[in-house]
Amino acid sequence: MKYLLTIFLLAFSTFGYSNPVPDFPFIILTERLEKRVKPDVVEVSFGLTAFSSTSAESMESLRSAGKSVISLLEKHEIPLNLLESTQIDKRTKRASTDRAYNLEILGYETTQDFKLKLSELTKYPMLMNELIAIDGVNEIDAIFESTQEKKYKAEMIQELSNNVRKKADTLAEAQSRTVKRVYGITTRRNFGEAYAIFLLEHVPEIHADFTTTRSRGMDLTMMAPEYIVVNQRITAIYELK
């Protein structure tokens, strides 16, 4: 586990901020934790697109693609209420040149976006292989997540808080000092941002986030991953005495 460390024992700062620094010695620590957890849900998003020289034919092609999607879900015994869709959008496609636009109508493009939240990950590989083969399906994206997000968040914050306090006590002792109190805790990515915020705070605050590694866009996988990576980081400032 990697962590960054900066010790401040003087009443002036190397940061380029106009705000005055606290008039007491303090220590800053950043701790980061990474865990691998098993995903139990995937959100699949995709769009349907149809184009034809007439509006009616374009709409009919879109409906046909939609029926194929519904048939695919029924084949894999996936409840249709797990599928969400937005309204249908239709655009007129016209010819254009470098100097002229809105020329003759070439046809009509109709689109519709869908989202499917699937908890039975064993069905994911076959479903994706068949879904991507349907005419008109495009922009497929898959995001793997865990429904235990709150549980992991609480566990990681507690572990990080304990680790950073132990390091603070050890470092303070090495400088013949002790930790008096926590001045602030945040999840900002660098000391400069964290310090600038702490200067404006009078009451210690704790902020935390939960970041999950996901499969997106060009990295679309046709197999459910064995794990996803959860990252958590905190930066703490302690007053010394």
Coordinates of N, CA and C in Angstrom, one line a residue:
M1 N 0.8 -1.2 0.0 CA 0.0 0.0 0.0 C 0.9 1.2 0.0
K2 N 0.6 2.1 -0.9 CA 1.4 3.3 -1.0 C 0.8 4.5 -0.3
Y3 N 1.6 5.3 0.3 CA 1.0 6.5 0.9 C 2.0 7.7 0.8
L4 N 1.5 8.9 0.9 CA 2.3 10.0 0.8 C 2.3 10.7 2.1
L5 N 3.4 11.4 2.4 CA 3.6 12.0 3.7 C 4.3 13.3 3.6
T6 N 3.8 14.3 4.4 CA 4.4 15.6 4.5 C 4.3 16.0 5.9
I7 N 5.3 16.5 6.5 CA 5.3 16.9 7.9 C 5.6 18.4 8.0
F8 N 4.7 19.2 8.6 CA 4.9 20.6 8.8 C 5.1 20.9 10.3
L9 N 6.2 21.5 10.7 CA 6.5 21.8 12.1 C 6.7 23.3 12.3
L10 N 6.6 24.1 11.2 CA 6.8 25.5 11.3 C 5.5 26.2 11.0
A11 N 5.4 27.5 11.4 CA 4.2 28.2 11.3 C 4.2 29.0 10.0
F12 N 4.8 28.4 8.9 CA 4.6 29.0 7.6 C 4.5 27.8 6.6
S13 N 4.0 28.1 5.4 CA 3.6 27.1 4.5 C 4.4 27.2 3.2
T14 N 4.6 26.0 2.5 CA 5.3 26.0 1.2 C 4.2 26.1 0.1
F15 N 2.9 26.0 0.5 CA 1.9 26.1 -0.5 C 1.7 27.6 -0.9
G16 N 1.3 27.8 -2.2 CA 1.2 29.2 -2.6 C -0.2 29.8 -2.5
Y17 N -0.7 29.7 -1.2 CA -2.0 30.3 -1.0 C -1.9 31.5 -0.1
S18 N -2.9 32.4 -0.3 CA -2.8 33.7 0.4 C -3.4 33.5 1.8
N19 N -4.2 32.5 2.1 CA -4.7 32.3 3.4 C -3.6 32.0 4.4
P20 N -3.8 32.5 5.6 CA -2.8 32.2 6.7 C -2.8 30.8 7.1
V21 N -1.7 30.2 7.5 CA -1.7 28.8 7.9 C -2.0 28.8 9.4
P22 N -2.4 27.7 10.0 CA -2.7 27.6 11.4 C -1.4 27.9 12.2
D23 N -1.5 28.5 13.4 CA -0.4 28.9 14.2 C 0.0 27.7 15.1
F24 N -0.1 26.5 14.7 CA 0.3 25.4 15.5 C 1.0 24.3 14.6
P25 N 1.9 23.5 15.1 CA 2.5 22.5 14.3 C 1.5 21.4 13.9
F26 N 1.6 20.9 12.7 CA 0.7 19.9 12.3 C 1.3 18.9 11.3
I27 N 0.6 17.8 11.0 CA 1.1 16.7 10.2 C 0.0 16.4 9.2
I28 N 0.4 16.1 7.9 CA -0.6 15.7 6.9 C -0.2 14.3 6.4
L29 N -1.2 13.4 6.3 CA -1.0 12.1 5.8 C -2.1 11.7 4.8
T30 N -1.7 11.0 3.8 CA -2.6 10.5 2.8 C -2.5 9.0 2.7
E31 N -3.7 8.3 2.8 CA -3.7 6.8 2.8 C -4.7 6.4 1.8
R32 N -4.3 5.3 1.0 CA -5.2 4.8 -0.1 C -5.3 3.3 0.1
L33 N -6.5 2.9 -0.2 CA -6.9 1.4 0.0 C -7.5 0.9 -1.3
E34 N -7.2 -0.3 -1.7 CA -7.8 -0.9 -2.9 C -8.2 -2.3 -2.6
K35 N -9.4 -2.6 -3.0 CA -10.0 -3.9 -2.7 C -10.6 -4.5 -4.0
R36 N -10.5 -5.8 -4.1 CA -11.2 -6.5 -5.2 C -12.4 -7.2 -4.6
V37 N -13.5 -6.9 -5.3 CA -14.8 -7.4 -4.8 C -15.5 -8.0 -6.0
K38 N -16.4 -9.0 -5.7 CA -17.1 -9.7 -6.7 C -18.3 -8.9 -7.1
P39 N -18.5 -8.6 -8.4 CA -19.7 -7.9 -8.8 C -20.9 -8.8 -8.8
D40 N -22.1 -8.2 -8.6 CA -23.3 -9.0 -8.5 C -24.4 -8.4 -9.4
V41 N -24.1 -7.4 -10.1 CA -25.1 -6.7 -11.0 C -24.3 -6.0 -12.1
V42 N -25.0 -6.0 -13.3 CA -24.4 -5.3 -14.5 C -25.5 -4.5 -15.1
E43 N -25.2 -3.2 -15.5 CA -26.1 -2.4 -16.2 C -25.7 -2.3 -17.6
V44 N -26.5 -2.8 -18.5 CA -26.2 -2.8 -19.9 C -27.0 -1.7 -20.6
S45 N -26.3 -0.9 -21.3 CA -27.0 0.2 -22.0 C -26.7 0.0 -23.5
F46 N -27.7 0.3 -24.4 CA -27.5 0.2 -25.8 C -28.5 1.0 -26.5
G47 N -28.3 1.2 -27.8 CA -29.2 2.0 -28.6 C -29.7 1.2 -29.8
L48 N -30.8 1.5 -30.3 CA -31.3 1.0 -31.6 C -31.4 2.1 -32.6
T49 N -30.9 1.9 -33.8 CA -30.9 2.9 -34.9 C -31.4 2.2 -36.2
A50 N -32.3 3.0 -36.8 CA -32.8 2.5 -38.1 C -32.8 3.7 -39.1
F51 N -32.6 3.4 -40.4 CA -32.6 4.5 -41.4 C -33.3 4.0 -42.6
S52 N -34.1 4.8 -43.2 CA -34.7 4.5 -44.5 C -35.1 5.8 -45.2
S53 N -35.4 5.6 -46.5 CA -35.7 6.8 -47.3 C -37.1 7.3 -46.9
T54 N -37.9 6.5 -46.3 CA -39.2 7.0 -45.8 C -39.3 6.9 -44.3
S55 N -40.1 7.8 -43.7 CA -40.3 7.8 -42.3 C -40.9 6.6 -41.8
A56 N -42.0 6.1 -42.5 CA -42.7 4.9 -42.1 C -41.8 3.7 -42.1
E57 N -41.0 3.5 -43.1 CA -40.1 2.4 -43.2 C -39.0 2.4 -42.1
S58 N -38.5 3.6 -41.8 CA -37.6 3.8 -40.7 C -38.2 3.4 -39.4
M59 N -39.4 3.8 -39.1 CA -40.1 3.5 -37.9 C -40.4 2.0 -37.8
E60 N -40.7 1.4 -38.9 CA -41.0 -0.1 -38.9 C -39.7 -0.9 -38.6
S61 N -38.6 -0.4 -39.2 CA -37.3 -1.1 -38.9 C -36.9 -1.0 -37.5
L62 N -37.2 0.1 -36.9 CA -36.9 0.3 -35.4 C -37.8 -0.6 -34.6
R63 N -39.1 -0.7 -34.9 CA -40.0 -1.6 -34.2 C -39.5 -3.0 -34.3
S64 N -39.1 -3.4 -35.5 CA -38.6 -4.8 -35.7 C -37.4 -5.1 -34.9
A65 N -36.5 -4.1 -34.8 CA -35.3 -4.4 -33.9 C -35.7 -4.5 -32.4
G66 N -36.7 -3.6 -32.0 CA -37.2 -3.7 -30.7 C -37.8 -5.0 -30.3
K67 N -38.6 -5.6 -31.3 CA -39.2 -6.9 -31.1 C -38.1 -8.0 -30.9
S68 N -37.0 -7.8 -31.7 CA -35.9 -8.8 -31.6 C -35.3 -8.8 -30.2
V69 N -35.2 -7.6 -29.6 CA -34.6 -7.4 -28.3 C -35.5 -8.1 -27.3
I70 N -36.8 -7.8 -27.4 CA -37.8 -8.4 -26.5 C -37.8 -10.0 -26.6
S71 N -37.7 -10.5 -27.8 CA -37.7 -11.9 -28.0 C -36.4 -12.5 -27.4
L72 N -35.3 -11.8 -27.4 CA -34.0 -12.3 -26.8 C -34.2 -12.4 -25.3
L73 N -34.8 -11.4 -24.7 CA -35.0 -11.4 -23.2 C -35.9 -12.5 -22.8
E74 N -36.9 -12.7 -23.6 CA -37.9 -13.8 -23.3 C -37.2 -15.2 -23.4
K75 N -36.3 -15.3 -24.4 CA -35.6 -16.5 -24.6 C -34.7 -16.9 -23.4
H76 N -34.1 -15.9 -22.8 CA -33.2 -16.1 -21.7 C -34.0 -15.9 -20.3
E77 N -35.3 -15.8 -20.4 CA -36.1 -15.8 -19.2 C -35.7 -14.6 -18.3
I78 N -35.5 -13.4 -19.0 CA -35.2 -12.2 -18.3 C -36.5 -11.4 -18.2
P79 N -37.0 -11.0 -17.1 CA -38.2 -10.2 -17.0 C -38.1 -8.9 -17.8
L80 N -39.2 -8.6 -18.5 CA -39.2 -7.4 -19.3 C -39.2 -6.1 -18.5
N81 N -39.6 -6.2 -17.3 CA -39.6 -5.0 -16.4 C -38.2 -4.5 -16.0
L82 N -37.2 -5.3 -16.3 CA -35.9 -4.9 -16.1 C -35.3 -4.1 -17.2
L83 N -36.1 -4.0 -18.3 CA -35.6 -3.2 -19.5 C -36.3 -1.8 -19.4
E84 N -35.5 -0.8 -19.5 CA -36.0 0.6 -19.5 C -35.7 1.2 -20.8
S85 N -36.6 2.0 -21.4 CA -36.3 2.6 -22.7 C -36.8 4.1 -22.6
T86 N -36.1 4.9 -23.5 CA -36.5 6.3 -23.6 C -37.4 6.5 -24.8
Q87 N -37.9 7.7 -25.0 CA -38.7 7.9 -26.1 C -38.0 7.8 -27.5
I88 N -38.7 7.6 -28.5 CA -38.1 7.4 -29.8 C -37.8 8.8 -30.4
D89 N -36.6 8.9 -31.0 CA -36.2 10.1 -31.6 C -36.0 9.9 -33.1
K90 N -36.5 10.9 -33.9 CA -36.4 10.8 -35.4 C -35.7 12.1 -35.9
R91 N -34.8 11.9 -36.8 CA -34.1 13.0 -37.4 C -34.1 12.8 -39.0
T92 N -34.2 14.0 -39.6 CA -34.2 14.0 -41.0 C -32.8 14.2 -41.5
K93 N -32.4 13.3 -42.4 CA -31.0 13.4 -43.0 C -31.1 14.0 -44.3
R94 N -30.3 15.1 -44.5 CA -30.3 15.8 -45.8 C -28.9 15.8 -46.4
A95 N -28.8 15.9 -47.7 CA -27.5 16.0 -48.4 C -26.9 17.4 -48.0
S96 N -25.6 17.4 -48.1 CA -24.9 18.6 -47.8 C -23.5 18.7 -48.6
T97 N -23.0 19.8 -48.8 CA -21.7 20.0 -49.4 C -20.9 21.0 -48.5
D98 N -19.7 21.3 -49.0 CA -18.9 22.2 -48.2 C -19.5 23.6 -48.0
R99 N -20.4 24.0 -49.0 CA -20.9 25.4 -48.9 C -22.4 25.4 -48.8
A100 N -23.1 24.3 -48.8 CA -24.5 24.3 -48.8 C -25.0 23.2 -47.9
Y101 N -26.1 23.5 -47.2 CA -26.7 22.6 -46.3 C -28.2 22.5 -46.5
N102 N -28.9 21.6 -45.9 CA -30.3 21.4 -46.0 C -30.8 21.3 -47.4
L103 N -30.0 20.4 -48.1 CA -30.4 20.1 -49.5 C -31.5 19.0 -49.5
E104 N -31.6 18.2 -50.5 CA -32.7 17.2 -50.6 C -32.6 16.2 -49.5
I105 N -33.8 15.7 -49.1 CA -33.9 14.8 -48.0 C -33.4 13.4 -48.5
L106 N -32.4 12.8 -47.8 CA -31.9 11.5 -48.1 C -32.7 10.4 -47.4
G107 N -33.2 10.7 -46.3 CA -34.0 9.7 -45.5 C -34.2 10.1 -44.1
Y108 N -34.7 9.2 -43.3 CA -35.0 9.4 -41.9 C -34.3 8.4 -41.0
E109 N -33.8 8.9 -39.9 CA -33.1 8.1 -38.9 C -33.9 8.1 -37.6
T110 N -34.2 7.0 -37.1 CA -35.0 6.8 -35.9 C -34.1 6.1 -34.9
T111 N -34.1 6.5 -33.6 CA -33.3 5.9 -32.6 C -34.1 5.8 -31.3
Q112 N -33.6 4.8 -30.5 CA -34.2 4.6 -29.2 C -33.1 4.0 -28.3
D113 N -33.0 4.5 -27.1 CA -32.0 4.0 -26.1 C -32.6 3.1 -25.1
F114 N -31.9 2.1 -24.6 CA -32.4 1.2 -23.6 C -31.3 1.0 -22.5
K115 N -31.8 0.6 -21.3 CA -31.0 0.2 -20.2 C -31.5 -1.1 -19.6
L116 N -30.6 -2.1 -19.3 CA -31.0 -3.3 -18.8 C -30.2 -3.6 -17.5
K117 N -30.8 -3.8 -16.4 CA -30.1 -4.1 -15.2 C -30.2 -5.5 -14.9
L118 N -29.1 -6.3 -14.9 CA -29.2 -7.7 -14.8 C -28.4 -8.2 -13.6
S119 N -29.0 -9.0 -12.7 CA -28.4 -9.5 -11.6 C -27.9 -11.0 -11.7
E120 N -28.5 -11.6 -12.7 CA -28.1 -13.0 -13.0 C -26.9 -13.0 -14.0
L121 N -25.7 -12.8 -13.5 CA -24.5 -12.6 -14.3 C -24.2 -13.8 -15.2
T122 N -24.7 -15.0 -14.8 CA -24.4 -16.2 -15.6 C -25.1 -16.1 -17.0
K123 N -26.1 -15.3 -17.1 CA -26.8 -15.1 -18.4 C -26.1 -14.0 -19.3
Y124 N -25.2 -13.3 -18.7 CA -24.6 -12.1 -19.4 C -23.8 -12.5 -20.6
P125 N -22.9 -13.5 -20.6 CA -22.1 -13.8 -21.8 C -22.9 -14.1 -23.1
M126 N -23.9 -15.0 -22.9 CA -24.7 -15.4 -24.1 C -25.6 -14.3 -24.5
L127 N -26.1 -13.6 -23.5 CA -27.0 -12.5 -23.8 C -26.3 -11.4 -24.7
M128 N -25.1 -11.1 -24.3 CA -24.3 -10.0 -25.0 C -24.0 -10.5 -26.4
N129 N -23.6 -11.7 -26.5 CA -23.2 -12.2 -27.8 C -24.4 -12.2 -28.8
E130 N -25.5 -12.4 -28.3 CA -26.7 -12.4 -29.2 C -27.3 -11.0 -29.4
L131 N -27.1 -10.2 -28.3 CA -27.6 -8.8 -28.4 C -26.9 -8.0 -29.5
I132 N -25.5 -8.2 -29.5 CA -24.7 -7.4 -30.4 C -24.9 -7.8 -31.8
A133 N -25.5 -9.0 -32.0 CA -25.7 -9.5 -33.4 C -27.0 -9.0 -34.0
I134 N -27.9 -8.4 -33.2 CA -29.1 -7.9 -33.7 C -28.9 -6.6 -34.6
D135 N -29.5 -6.6 -35.8 CA -29.4 -5.5 -36.7 C -30.0 -4.2 -36.0
G136 N -29.2 -3.2 -36.1 CA -29.6 -1.9 -35.5 C -29.1 -1.6 -34.1
V137 N -28.6 -2.6 -33.4 CA -28.1 -2.4 -32.1 C -26.7 -1.7 -32.2
N138 N -26.5 -0.7 -31.4 CA -25.2 0.0 -31.4 C -24.9 0.6 -30.0
E139 N -23.7 1.1 -29.9 CA -23.3 1.8 -28.6 C -23.6 1.0 -27.4
I140 N -23.2 -0.2 -27.4 CA -23.4 -1.1 -26.2 C -22.4 -0.8 -25.2
D141 N -22.8 -0.7 -23.9 CA -21.9 -0.4 -22.8 C -22.3 -1.3 -21.6
A142 N -21.4 -1.7 -20.8 CA -21.7 -2.5 -19.7 C -20.9 -2.0 -18.4
I143 N -21.6 -1.8 -17.4 CA -21.0 -1.3 -16.1 C -21.3 -2.4 -15.0
F144 N -20.3 -3.0 -14.5 CA -20.4 -4.0 -13.4 C -20.3 -3.3 -12.1
E145 N -21.2 -3.6 -11.2 CA -21.2 -3.0 -9.9 C -21.5 -4.0 -8.8
S146 N -21.5 -3.5 -7.5 CA -21.8 -4.4 -6.4 C -22.9 -3.7 -5.6
T147 N -23.9 -4.5 -5.2 CA -25.0 -4.0 -4.4 C -24.6 -3.7 -3.0
Q148 N -23.4 -4.2 -2.6 CA -22.9 -4.0 -1.3 C -22.0 -2.8 -1.1
E149 N -22.3 -1.8 -1.9 CA -21.5 -0.6 -1.9 C -21.4 0.1 -0.6
K150 N -22.5 0.2 0.1 CA -22.5 0.9 1.4 C -21.7 0.1 2.4
K151 N -21.8 -1.2 2.4 CA -21.0 -2.0 3.3 C -19.5 -1.8 3.1
Y152 N -19.1 -1.9 1.8 CA -17.7 -1.8 1.5 C -17.2 -0.4 1.8
K153 N -18.0 0.6 1.6 CA -17.6 2.0 1.9 C -17.4 2.2 3.4
A154 N -18.3 1.7 4.2 CA -18.1 1.8 5.6 C -16.8 1.1 6.1
E155 N -16.6 -0.1 5.6 CA -15.5 -0.9 6.0 C -14.1 -0.2 5.6
M156 N -14.1 0.3 4.4 CA -12.9 0.9 3.9 C -12.6 2.2 4.7
I157 N -13.6 3.0 4.9 CA -13.4 4.3 5.6 C -12.9 4.0 7.0
Q158 N -13.4 3.0 7.7 CA -13.0 2.7 9.0 C -11.5 2.2 9.0
E159 N -11.2 1.3 8.1 CA -9.8 0.8 8.0 C -8.8 1.9 7.7
L160 N -9.2 2.8 6.8 CA -8.3 3.9 6.4 C -8.1 4.8 7.5
S161 N -9.2 5.1 8.2 CA -9.1 6.1 9.4 C -8.2 5.5 10.5
N162 N -8.3 4.2 10.7 CA -7.4 3.6 11.8 C -6.0 3.6 11.3
N163 N -5.7 3.3 10.1 CA -4.4 3.3 9.6 C -3.7 4.6 9.6
V164 N -4.4 5.6 9.2 CA -3.8 7.0 9.1 C -3.6 7.5 10.5
R165 N -4.4 7.2 11.5 CA -4.2 7.7 12.8 C -3.0 7.0 13.5
K166 N -2.8 5.7 13.2 CA -1.6 5.0 13.7 C -0.3 5.6 13.2
K167 N -0.3 5.9 11.9 CA 0.8 6.5 11.3 C 1.1 7.9 11.8
A168 N 0.0 8.6 12.1 CA 0.2 9.9 12.7 C 0.8 9.9 14.1
D169 N 0.4 8.9 14.9 CA 0.9 8.8 16.2 C 2.4 8.4 16.1
T170 N 2.7 7.5 15.2 CA 4.1 7.0 15.1 C 5.0 8.2 14.6
L171 N 4.6 8.9 13.7 CA 5.4 10.1 13.2 C 5.5 11.2 14.2
A172 N 4.4 11.4 14.9 CA 4.5 12.5 15.9 C 5.5 12.1 17.0
E173 N 5.5 10.8 17.4 CA 6.4 10.3 18.4 C 7.8 10.4 18.0
A174 N 8.1 10.2 16.7 CA 9.4 10.3 16.2 C 10.0 11.7 16.2
Q175 N 9.1 12.7 16.3 CA 9.4 14.1 16.4 C 9.3 14.6 17.8
S176 N 9.2 13.7 18.8 CA 9.1 14.0 20.2 C 7.8 14.9 20.4
R177 N 6.8 14.5 19.7 CA 5.5 15.2 19.9 C 4.4 14.2 20.0
T178 N 3.2 14.6 20.3 CA 2.0 13.8 20.3 C 0.9 14.4 19.5
V179 N -0.1 13.6 19.0 CA -1.2 14.1 18.3 C -2.2 14.7 19.3
K180 N -2.6 16.0 19.0 CA -3.6 16.6 19.9 C -5.0 16.4 19.4
R181 N -5.2 16.6 18.1 CA -6.6 16.4 17.6 C -6.5 16.4 16.1
V182 N -7.6 15.9 15.5 CA -7.7 15.9 14.0 C -8.1 17.3 13.6
Y183 N -7.5 17.9 12.6 CA -7.8 19.2 12.1 C -8.8 19.1 10.9
G184 N -8.7 18.0 10.1 CA -9.5 17.8 9.0 C -9.2 16.5 8.3
I185 N -10.2 15.9 7.7 CA -10.1 14.7 6.9 C -10.9 14.9 5.6
T186 N -10.3 14.6 4.5 CA -10.9 14.7 3.2 C -10.5 13.6 2.2
T187 N -11.1 13.6 1.0 CA -10.7 12.6 0.0 C -10.1 13.4 -1.2
R188 N -9.7 14.6 -1.0 CA -9.1 15.4 -2.1 C -7.8 14.6 -2.6
R189 N -7.5 14.8 -3.8 CA -6.4 14.0 -4.4 C -5.0 14.5 -4.1
N190 N -4.9 15.7 -3.6 CA -3.5 16.2 -3.3 C -3.6 17.1 -2.1
F191 N -2.4 17.3 -1.5 CA -2.3 18.1 -0.3 C -2.7 19.5 -0.5
G192 N -2.4 20.1 -1.7 CA -2.7 21.5 -1.9 C -4.2 21.8 -1.9
E193 N -5.0 20.9 -2.5 CA -6.4 21.1 -2.5 C -6.9 20.9 -1.1
A194 N -6.5 19.8 -0.5 CA -7.0 19.5 0.9 C -6.6 20.7 1.8
Y195 N -5.4 21.2 1.8 CA -5.0 22.2 2.7 C -5.8 23.5 2.4
A196 N -6.0 23.8 1.2 CA -6.7 25.1 0.9 C -8.1 25.0 1.4
I197 N -8.7 23.8 1.4 CA -10.1 23.6 2.0 C -10.1 23.7 3.5
F198 N -9.1 23.0 4.1 CA -9.0 23.0 5.6 C -8.8 24.4 6.2
L199 N -8.2 25.3 5.5 CA -8.0 26.6 6.0 C -9.3 27.4 6.1
L200 N -10.3 27.0 5.4 CA -11.6 27.6 5.5 C -12.6 26.9 6.4
E201 N -12.1 25.8 7.0 CA -13.0 25.0 7.9 C -12.6 25.3 9.4
H202 N -13.7 25.4 10.2 CA -13.4 25.6 11.6 C -13.8 24.3 12.4
V203 N -14.6 23.4 11.8 CA -15.0 22.2 12.4 C -14.5 21.0 11.6
P204 N -13.8 20.0 12.1 CA -13.3 18.9 11.3 C -14.5 18.2 10.6
E205 N -14.3 17.9 9.4 CA -15.3 17.2 8.6 C -14.7 15.9 7.9
I206 N -15.5 15.0 7.6 CA -15.0 13.7 7.0 C -15.9 13.6 5.7
H207 N -15.2 13.4 4.6 CA -15.8 13.2 3.3 C -15.3 11.9 2.7
A208 N -16.1 11.1 2.1 CA -15.6 9.9 1.5 C -16.4 9.6 0.2
D209 N -15.7 8.8 -0.7 CA -16.3 8.4 -1.9 C -16.0 7.0 -2.2
F210 N -16.7 6.4 -3.2 CA -16.6 5.0 -3.5 C -16.4 4.9 -5.0
T211 N -15.3 4.5 -5.4 CA -15.0 4.4 -6.9 C -14.8 3.0 -7.3
T212 N -15.5 2.6 -8.4 CA -15.5 1.2 -8.8 C -14.9 1.2 -10.2
T213 N -14.0 0.3 -10.5 CA -13.5 0.1 -11.8 C -14.5 -0.6 -12.7
R214 N -14.8 -0.1 -13.9 CA -15.9 -0.5 -14.7 C -15.4 -0.9 -16.1
S215 N -16.3 -1.7 -16.7 CA -16.1 -2.0 -18.1 C -16.9 -1.0 -19.0
R216 N -16.2 -0.2 -19.8 CA -16.9 0.8 -20.6 C -16.5 0.9 -22.0
G217 N -17.4 1.3 -22.9 CA -17.2 1.6 -24.2 C -16.3 0.6 -25.0
M218 N -15.1 1.1 -25.4 CA -14.3 0.2 -26.2 C -13.7 -1.0 -25.5
D219 N -13.8 -0.9 -24.2 CA -13.3 -2.0 -23.3 C -14.4 -3.0 -23.0
L220 N -15.5 -3.0 -23.8 CA -16.6 -3.9 -23.5 C -16.2 -5.3 -23.5
T221 N -16.5 -6.0 -22.4 CA -16.2 -7.4 -22.3 C -17.5 -8.3 -22.5
M222 N -17.3 -9.4 -23.1 CA -18.4 -10.3 -23.4 C -18.5 -11.3 -22.3
M223 N -17.6 -11.2 -21.3 CA -17.7 -12.2 -20.1 C -17.7 -11.3 -18.8
A224 N -18.5 -11.8 -17.9 CA -18.5 -11.1 -16.6 C -17.2 -11.2 -15.9
P225 N -16.6 -10.1 -15.4 CA -15.3 -10.2 -14.7 C -15.4 -10.9 -13.4
E226 N -14.3 -11.5 -12.9 CA -14.3 -12.2 -11.6 C -14.4 -11.2 -10.5
Y227 N -13.8 -10.0 -10.7 CA -13.9 -9.0 -9.7 C -13.9 -7.6 -10.3
I228 N -14.2 -6.6 -9.5 CA -14.1 -5.2 -9.8 C -13.2 -4.6 -8.7
V229 N -12.6 -3.5 -9.0 CA -11.6 -2.9 -8.1 C -12.3 -1.7 -7.4
V230 N -12.3 -1.7 -6.1 CA -12.8 -0.6 -5.3 C -11.7 0.2 -4.7
N231 N -11.7 1.6 -5.0 CA -10.6 2.4 -4.4 C -11.2 3.4 -3.4
Q232 N -10.4 3.7 -2.4 CA -10.8 4.7 -1.4 C -9.6 5.4 -0.9
R233 N -9.6 6.7 -0.7 CA -8.5 7.5 -0.3 C -9.0 8.5 0.7
I234 N -8.1 8.8 1.7 CA -8.4 9.9 2.6 C -7.1 10.6 2.9
T235 N -7.2 11.9 3.1 CA -6.1 12.8 3.5 C -6.5 13.4 4.9
A236 N -5.6 13.3 5.8 CA -5.9 13.8 7.2 C -4.8 14.8 7.7
I237 N -5.3 15.8 8.4 CA -4.4 16.8 9.0 C -4.6 16.7 10.5
Y238 N -3.5 16.5 11.2 CA -3.5 16.4 12.7 C -2.7 17.5 13.3
E239 N -3.3 18.1 14.4 CA -2.6 19.1 15.1 C -1.7 18.4 16.1
L240 N -0.5 18.9 16.3 CA 0.5 18.3 17.2 C 0.7 19.1 18.4
K241 N 1.1 18.5 19.5 CA 1.4 19.3 20.7 C 2.8 18.8 21.2

